[in-house]
């Protein structure tokens, strides 16, 4: 024990080697393989992967309109889901953190966490039933039917807890005296929300948006279940891995959401929101 | 009291939280320009009263008047008062200057005037040139002053201070006590100062209200409260009480009743006497002797350490001593000699 105590660098190495190994091999390794194979091709006759450098995959993605459309559609879905989640999560998290009694707060946290334990597939299929023509929703207020709108609705439902929890945590950290100080200085509720609560919550909202945005951007199962004929980036990847048996092209398509996320995270970082986390 | 309306008037003010009665009926008038302290232990209701004046809590019963206007049901943003919070409650995402400007901005004061007033306010709390900093880059004492400037810049009729010095270390506290008093004299507005520190209340205030379990036990000048406590609680909370009652009172004072003698008013002489030293506590400038009187009371005596080289201080424990005091220093509790 005392040996490690006298050699702090060794201690650090012992502590971090396992997680570093995991990070480098499993995580970054997989990404590297993805990136490398995106520059390979497939032999049209044999269907075998040709391990030679080519830009053909990316050329196809950039030049053919269908890929640009799918990318924009996926981006739109991810933005819409994120915005809807923010709008729903703000009042819910505020009620939980600042209005509800401590007892009710505990139950509300449970109520928000439990759906995360239920199978994704079950929840998606439950929505398929809900959204069906002549389904429960249809007889009540009407259904948009299977399609892009249904995808946005179901994804918003699925990822909402990931937005509520960071905002709730952010509000918990916000002392009540801050809200009182704002009221004391003459601000009404709306002004306090815009001038104090929202700016302080920006890091929390960004944290939540990273979940909702990236999870929506990569989803293909919900799209298959309630999306009708809608195709998003994930579906293209899936189709190229399976039916088309073109792993290199699937890898190239998969680079699109990775690139989008890198751009998004860089923008968030630039805004300084992460520094106040 | 003059003919002008009091800055604050409370009548029959009560507040219950569930089954707990935090404030159990308060009637109080605070004059314009007064430095008024609410003194009491935690849980005595003083902060709740302050919060009802600010509008953060609605009273269960009773009325709050500000300059003659009934504001009991008004929201905090409708009241001409500003608060300095115990934790300062500075907005972390705004710079110091933006913090100070906040109230003016909300009230739509023009940009140039806003800036000028905020800078003047920062100057008045001796923080000129700190406007560009974030609150997180400032020390506790500096944040405290920013909070003060943020409240004062709105020129409220009344400034409420909720244990504003509680988080500061002793030296800074004493310095801020003097400064607060100075600032109050300069701006001339009513200060209502909540504290559990009797020294703070006594040194700064024009008048003090001593809170005991949701009620006001006594209101008076610091001198009145200290020299003529109205109840045993006040005698005990403001200073050391040295209560004499029952047998001890009959033997030593010669009358029935509850009496008190302040520790600094008692003379202690060695030799055969009326008590035994139970404890000696050396505290730098003074020494405290705890003496058990034969008549059946425990008294605390404070002596200035003028005679240095009284090397036998620790040997005093267990010694017989004589305690004497002058009749005029005997306080009969519950009898107000001053008014």
Short mmCIF file of C-alpha atoms in Angstrom, two decimals, chain B residues 3-337:
data_model
loop_
_atom_site.label_atom_id
_atom_site.label_comp_id
_atom_site.label_asym_id
_atom_site.label_seq_id
_atom_site.Cartn_x
_atom_site.Cartn_y
_atom_site.Cartn_z
CA UNK B 3 -47.09 62.48 12.91
CA UNK B 4 -45.68 60.89 9.74
CA UNK B 5 -46.68 57.36 8.90
CA UNK B 6 -44.35 54.66 10.18
CA UNK B 7 -42.27 53.04 7.44
CA UNK B 8 -43.55 49.64 8.51
CA UNK B 9 -46.51 48.74 10.67
CA UNK B 10 -47.50 45.19 11.54
CA UNK B 11 -50.67 44.31 13.36
CA UNK B 12 -51.81 40.92 14.60
CA UNK B 13 -49.36 39.25 12.25
CA UNK B 14 -49.48 35.47 12.42
CA UNK B 15 -48.03 32.68 10.30
CA UNK B 16 -48.49 28.95 10.67
CA UNK B 17 -46.75 26.22 8.69
CA UNK B 18 -48.94 23.16 9.07
CA UNK B 19 -49.26 22.64 12.81
CA UNK B 20 -46.29 24.87 13.63
CA UNK B 21 -46.99 28.44 14.62
CA UNK B 22 -43.90 30.29 13.42
CA UNK B 23 -45.22 33.77 14.14
CA UNK B 24 -47.80 34.04 16.93
CA UNK B 25 -49.15 37.57 16.78
CA UNK B 26 -46.83 40.50 16.17
CA UNK B 27 -47.70 44.18 16.56
CA UNK B 28 -44.91 46.53 15.65
CA UNK B 29 -44.20 49.97 14.24
CA UNK B 30 -40.88 50.89 12.67
CA UNK B 31 -40.23 54.57 12.08
CA UNK B 32 -38.91 56.12 8.88
CA UNK B 33 -35.11 56.14 8.77
CA UNK B 34 -34.72 53.81 11.72
CA UNK B 35 -32.07 51.09 11.98
CA UNK B 36 -34.23 48.38 13.47
CA UNK B 37 -32.99 44.91 14.47
CA UNK B 38 -34.95 41.74 14.97
CA UNK B 39 -32.96 39.64 17.38
CA UNK B 40 -33.69 36.09 18.42
CA UNK B 41 -32.54 32.49 18.29
CA UNK B 42 -33.16 30.44 15.15
CA UNK B 43 -36.78 29.39 14.93
CA UNK B 44 -38.03 32.39 16.88
CA UNK B 45 -39.93 33.74 13.87
CA UNK B 46 -37.82 36.78 13.05
CA UNK B 47 -36.95 35.68 9.51
CA UNK B 48 -40.56 34.72 8.82
CA UNK B 49 -41.65 38.23 9.84
CA UNK B 50 -39.04 39.70 7.50
CA UNK B 51 -40.26 37.44 4.68
CA UNK B 52 -43.83 38.60 5.25
CA UNK B 53 -42.71 42.23 5.03
CA UNK B 54 -40.91 41.44 1.76
CA UNK B 55 -43.90 39.51 0.44
CA UNK B 56 -42.29 36.07 0.12
CA UNK B 57 -44.76 34.62 2.62
CA UNK B 58 -48.46 35.39 2.95
CA UNK B 59 -49.52 35.93 6.58
CA UNK B 60 -52.05 33.49 8.03
CA UNK B 61 -53.62 36.49 9.75
CA UNK B 62 -52.83 40.13 10.34
CA UNK B 63 -51.84 43.10 8.24
CA UNK B 64 -48.62 44.58 6.86
CA UNK B 65 -48.53 48.32 6.17
CA UNK B 66 -45.73 50.03 4.30
CA UNK B 67 -45.85 53.80 4.70
CA UNK B 68 -49.53 53.59 5.55
CA UNK B 69 -50.44 51.39 2.58
CA UNK B 70 -51.88 47.92 3.21
CA UNK B 71 -49.61 45.57 1.23
CA UNK B 72 -50.55 42.32 2.97
CA UNK B 73 -51.75 40.68 -0.25
CA UNK B 74 -49.29 42.31 -2.63
CA UNK B 75 -46.60 40.40 -4.49
CA UNK B 76 -42.92 41.13 -3.71
CA UNK B 77 -42.48 43.00 -7.03
CA UNK B 78 -45.25 45.42 -6.08
CA UNK B 79 -43.66 46.47 -2.78
CA UNK B 80 -41.25 49.34 -2.28
CA UNK B 81 -38.80 47.23 -0.29
CA UNK B 82 -35.61 45.45 -1.23
CA UNK B 83 -33.90 42.54 0.45
CA UNK B 84 -30.32 41.50 1.10
CA UNK B 85 -30.41 37.73 1.33
CA UNK B 86 -28.49 35.58 3.73
CA UNK B 87 -26.85 33.69 0.84
CA UNK B 88 -26.70 36.97 -1.16
CA UNK B 89 -28.60 35.30 -4.05
CA UNK B 90 -26.50 37.04 -6.70
CA UNK B 91 -27.28 35.91 -10.24
CA UNK B 92 -24.31 33.76 -11.28
CA UNK B 93 -24.77 34.28 -15.03
CA UNK B 94 -24.64 38.08 -14.80
CA UNK B 95 -21.65 40.31 -14.13
CA UNK B 96 -21.52 42.35 -10.95
CA UNK B 97 -22.68 45.47 -12.80
CA UNK B 98 -25.54 43.56 -14.47
CA UNK B 99 -26.56 42.21 -11.09
CA UNK B 100 -26.74 45.70 -9.66
CA UNK B 101 -28.58 46.96 -12.75
CA UNK B 102 -31.16 44.16 -12.67
CA UNK B 103 -33.81 45.98 -10.66
CA UNK B 104 -33.46 49.14 -12.75
CA UNK B 105 -33.61 47.17 -15.98
CA UNK B 106 -36.77 45.41 -14.87
CA UNK B 107 -38.29 48.81 -14.08
CA UNK B 108 -37.21 50.02 -17.54
CA UNK B 109 -34.85 52.75 -16.43
CA UNK B 110 -32.99 54.12 -19.47
CA UNK B 111 -29.67 52.50 -20.21
CA UNK B 112 -27.44 55.47 -19.50
CA UNK B 113 -29.07 56.37 -16.18
CA UNK B 114 -29.07 52.70 -15.22
CA UNK B 115 -25.38 52.37 -15.77
CA UNK B 116 -24.58 55.58 -13.92
CA UNK B 117 -26.70 54.64 -10.91
CA UNK B 118 -25.30 51.11 -10.76
CA UNK B 119 -21.76 52.42 -10.87
CA UNK B 120 -22.54 54.96 -8.17
CA UNK B 121 -24.05 52.20 -6.03
CA UNK B 122 -20.94 50.06 -6.44
CA UNK B 123 -18.88 53.05 -5.43
CA UNK B 124 -20.98 53.60 -2.33
CA UNK B 125 -20.21 50.06 -1.17
CA UNK B 126 -16.55 50.64 -1.98
CA UNK B 127 -16.37 48.35 -5.00
CA UNK B 128 -15.66 50.78 -7.84
CA UNK B 129 -14.29 49.11 -10.96
CA UNK B 130 -15.52 45.65 -10.00
CA UNK B 131 -18.52 45.80 -12.34
CA UNK B 132 -17.06 43.56 -15.01
CA UNK B 133 -16.40 40.62 -12.71
CA UNK B 134 -18.60 37.60 -12.21
CA UNK B 135 -19.88 37.10 -8.63
CA UNK B 136 -18.06 33.76 -8.51
CA UNK B 137 -14.76 35.64 -8.80
CA UNK B 138 -15.39 37.65 -5.65
CA UNK B 139 -14.85 36.99 -1.95
CA UNK B 140 -17.66 36.58 0.57
CA UNK B 141 -17.37 40.12 1.84
CA UNK B 142 -17.35 41.54 -1.67
CA UNK B 143 -20.42 39.54 -2.68
CA UNK B 144 -22.15 40.83 0.41
CA UNK B 145 -21.49 44.38 -0.74
CA UNK B 146 -22.69 43.63 -4.26
CA UNK B 147 -25.92 42.30 -2.76
CA UNK B 148 -26.20 45.50 -0.76
CA UNK B 149 -25.57 47.67 -3.84
CA UNK B 150 -28.09 45.65 -5.86
CA UNK B 151 -30.76 46.39 -3.27
CA UNK B 152 -29.83 50.02 -2.55
CA UNK B 153 -29.61 51.09 -6.19
CA UNK B 154 -33.42 50.88 -6.40
CA UNK B 155 -33.72 53.50 -3.63
CA UNK B 156 -36.32 51.51 -1.71
CA UNK B 157 -38.25 53.00 1.19
CA UNK B 158 -37.15 50.06 3.32
CA UNK B 159 -34.15 47.74 3.13
CA UNK B 160 -34.55 44.28 4.65
CA UNK B 161 -31.41 42.41 5.66
CA UNK B 162 -31.65 38.71 6.52
CA UNK B 163 -28.58 37.81 8.58
CA UNK B 164 -26.38 39.38 5.91
CA UNK B 165 -23.19 39.06 7.94
CA UNK B 166 -23.75 35.46 8.99
CA UNK B 167 -21.36 33.95 6.46
CA UNK B 168 -18.47 36.32 7.11
CA UNK B 169 -15.53 35.78 9.43
CA UNK B 170 -15.28 37.78 12.65
CA UNK B 171 -12.95 40.55 11.44
CA UNK B 172 -14.95 41.16 8.30
CA UNK B 173 -18.18 41.07 10.28
CA UNK B 174 -17.03 43.82 12.60
CA UNK B 175 -15.84 45.91 9.67
CA UNK B 176 -19.14 45.41 7.81
CA UNK B 177 -21.13 46.32 10.95
CA UNK B 178 -19.49 49.73 10.97
CA UNK B 179 -19.92 50.14 7.21
CA UNK B 180 -23.56 49.11 7.19
CA UNK B 181 -24.33 51.61 9.90
CA UNK B 182 -22.48 54.30 7.92
CA UNK B 183 -24.31 53.47 4.71
CA UNK B 184 -27.64 53.54 6.50
CA UNK B 185 -26.86 57.01 7.86
CA UNK B 186 -25.79 58.17 4.38
CA UNK B 187 -28.84 56.94 2.47
CA UNK B 188 -31.22 57.64 5.34
CA UNK B 189 -33.64 54.81 4.61
CA UNK B 190 -35.17 52.35 7.04
CA UNK B 191 -33.07 49.24 7.68
CA UNK B 192 -34.67 46.13 9.14
CA UNK B 193 -31.90 43.84 10.20
CA UNK B 194 -32.46 40.22 11.22
CA UNK B 195 -29.76 38.60 13.34
CA UNK B 196 -29.20 36.04 16.05
CA UNK B 197 -26.04 37.84 17.17
CA UNK B 198 -26.74 40.08 20.17
CA UNK B 199 -23.51 42.06 19.76
CA UNK B 200 -24.48 42.90 16.20
CA UNK B 201 -27.97 43.99 17.23
CA UNK B 202 -26.73 46.08 20.15
CA UNK B 203 -23.93 47.87 18.32
CA UNK B 204 -25.82 48.77 15.13
CA UNK B 205 -29.43 49.42 16.01
CA UNK B 206 -31.53 52.39 17.00
CA UNK B 207 -34.05 49.93 18.40
CA UNK B 208 -34.11 46.17 18.90
CA UNK B 209 -37.00 43.71 19.01
CA UNK B 210 -36.16 40.49 20.85
CA UNK B 211 -38.07 37.49 19.47
CA UNK B 212 -39.05 34.53 21.60
CA UNK B 213 -41.08 31.63 20.14
CA UNK B 214 -42.92 33.64 17.51
CA UNK B 215 -43.62 36.64 19.73
CA UNK B 216 -41.80 39.86 20.51
CA UNK B 217 -40.57 39.64 24.09
CA UNK B 218 -39.33 43.22 24.19
CA UNK B 219 -38.82 46.26 21.96
CA UNK B 220 -36.49 49.04 22.96
CA UNK B 221 -33.19 50.81 22.49
CA UNK B 222 -30.15 48.56 22.88
CA UNK B 223 -29.56 50.12 26.30
CA UNK B 224 -33.12 49.47 27.47
CA UNK B 225 -33.02 45.88 26.29
CA UNK B 226 -29.66 45.22 27.89
CA UNK B 227 -30.08 47.13 31.14
CA UNK B 228 -33.76 46.44 31.71
CA UNK B 229 -34.75 43.13 30.16
CA UNK B 230 -38.48 42.58 30.25
CA UNK B 231 -38.38 38.82 30.67
CA UNK B 232 -35.90 36.20 31.89
CA UNK B 233 -35.59 35.12 28.26
CA UNK B 234 -34.46 38.58 27.17
CA UNK B 235 -32.07 38.79 30.10
CA UNK B 236 -30.60 35.44 29.06
CA UNK B 237 -30.49 36.01 25.32
CA UNK B 238 -29.08 39.52 25.40
CA UNK B 239 -25.94 39.08 27.45
CA UNK B 240 -25.44 36.69 30.36
CA UNK B 241 -28.40 36.67 32.67
CA UNK B 242 -27.13 35.77 36.19
CA UNK B 243 -30.69 35.24 37.36
CA UNK B 244 -31.49 35.44 41.07
CA UNK B 245 -34.89 34.14 42.09
CA UNK B 246 -36.61 32.39 44.95
CA UNK B 247 -34.39 31.80 47.95
CA UNK B 248 -31.32 33.37 46.38
CA UNK B 249 -33.30 36.56 45.67
CA UNK B 250 -34.65 36.74 49.23
CA UNK B 251 -31.19 36.22 50.75
CA UNK B 252 -29.12 38.43 48.46
CA UNK B 253 -31.58 41.13 47.38
CA UNK B 254 -33.93 40.92 50.31
CA UNK B 255 -37.10 40.92 48.21
CA UNK B 256 -39.33 38.55 46.26
CA UNK B 257 -38.96 38.56 42.49
CA UNK B 258 -36.60 37.73 39.65
CA UNK B 259 -33.43 39.75 39.50
CA UNK B 260 -30.35 39.89 37.33
CA UNK B 261 -26.87 41.38 37.67
CA UNK B 262 -24.74 41.71 34.56
CA UNK B 263 -21.35 39.91 34.80
CA UNK B 264 -19.28 43.06 34.26
CA UNK B 265 -21.02 44.84 37.15
CA UNK B 266 -19.95 42.30 39.76
CA UNK B 267 -16.86 42.72 41.91
CA UNK B 268 -14.95 39.59 42.84
CA UNK B 269 -12.64 39.51 45.87
CA UNK B 270 -10.74 36.56 47.23
CA UNK B 271 -11.12 35.35 50.76
CA UNK B 272 -13.86 34.01 52.92
CA UNK B 273 -17.06 34.99 51.13
CA UNK B 274 -20.44 34.05 49.77
CA UNK B 275 -19.46 31.65 46.99
CA UNK B 276 -17.01 29.18 45.42
CA UNK B 277 -15.32 29.48 42.04
CA UNK B 278 -16.50 26.59 39.85
CA UNK B 279 -14.78 27.50 36.60
CA UNK B 280 -12.23 29.99 35.28
CA UNK B 281 -12.25 30.81 31.58
CA UNK B 282 -9.45 32.96 30.22
CA UNK B 283 -10.57 34.86 27.10
CA UNK B 284 -7.78 37.27 26.19
CA UNK B 285 -8.89 40.74 27.27
CA UNK B 286 -11.16 39.37 29.99
CA UNK B 287 -11.49 36.39 32.27
CA UNK B 288 -14.85 34.81 33.08
CA UNK B 289 -15.37 33.32 36.53
CA UNK B 290 -18.28 30.98 37.13
CA UNK B 291 -19.17 31.21 40.81
CA UNK B 292 -21.61 29.00 42.74
CA UNK B 293 -23.21 31.14 45.44
CA UNK B 294 -24.00 29.59 48.79
CA UNK B 295 -27.48 31.07 48.46
CA UNK B 296 -28.09 28.70 45.55
CA UNK B 297 -27.43 30.51 42.29
CA UNK B 298 -24.73 30.29 39.68
CA UNK B 299 -23.26 33.64 38.64
CA UNK B 300 -20.86 34.59 35.87
CA UNK B 301 -18.39 37.36 36.62
CA UNK B 302 -16.34 39.06 33.92
CA UNK B 303 -13.13 40.76 34.94
CA UNK B 304 -10.84 42.85 32.75
CA UNK B 305 -7.38 41.34 32.63
CA UNK B 306 -5.79 44.55 33.76
CA UNK B 307 -3.67 42.95 36.40
CA UNK B 308 -1.29 40.95 34.27
CA UNK B 309 0.77 38.44 36.10
CA UNK B 310 -2.22 37.23 38.06
CA UNK B 311 -0.53 33.95 37.28
CA UNK B 312 -2.69 32.03 39.66
CA UNK B 313 -5.80 32.27 37.47
CA UNK B 314 -6.08 28.54 37.07
CA UNK B 315 -5.52 28.05 40.76
CA UNK B 316 -8.61 30.14 41.46
CA UNK B 317 -10.84 27.13 40.78
CA UNK B 318 -12.34 25.92 44.05
CA UNK B 319 -11.33 29.06 45.97
CA UNK B 320 -13.79 30.91 48.20
CA UNK B 321 -14.69 34.36 46.90
CA UNK B 322 -16.91 37.27 47.82
CA UNK B 323 -19.20 38.70 45.12
CA UNK B 324 -20.42 42.25 45.59
CA UNK B 325 -22.43 44.64 43.46
CA UNK B 326 -24.13 47.95 43.79
CA UNK B 327 -27.88 48.14 44.28
CA UNK B 328 -28.34 50.27 41.18
CA UNK B 329 -26.99 47.43 39.04
CA UNK B 330 -29.61 44.99 40.22
CA UNK B 331 -32.17 44.59 37.45
CA UNK B 332 -35.64 43.60 38.45
CA UNK B 333 -36.90 41.65 35.46
CA UNK B 334 -40.25 42.68 34.06
CA UNK B 335 -40.04 46.20 35.53
CA UNK B 336 -39.03 48.88 33.06
CA UNK B 337 -37.14 51.70 34.76
#
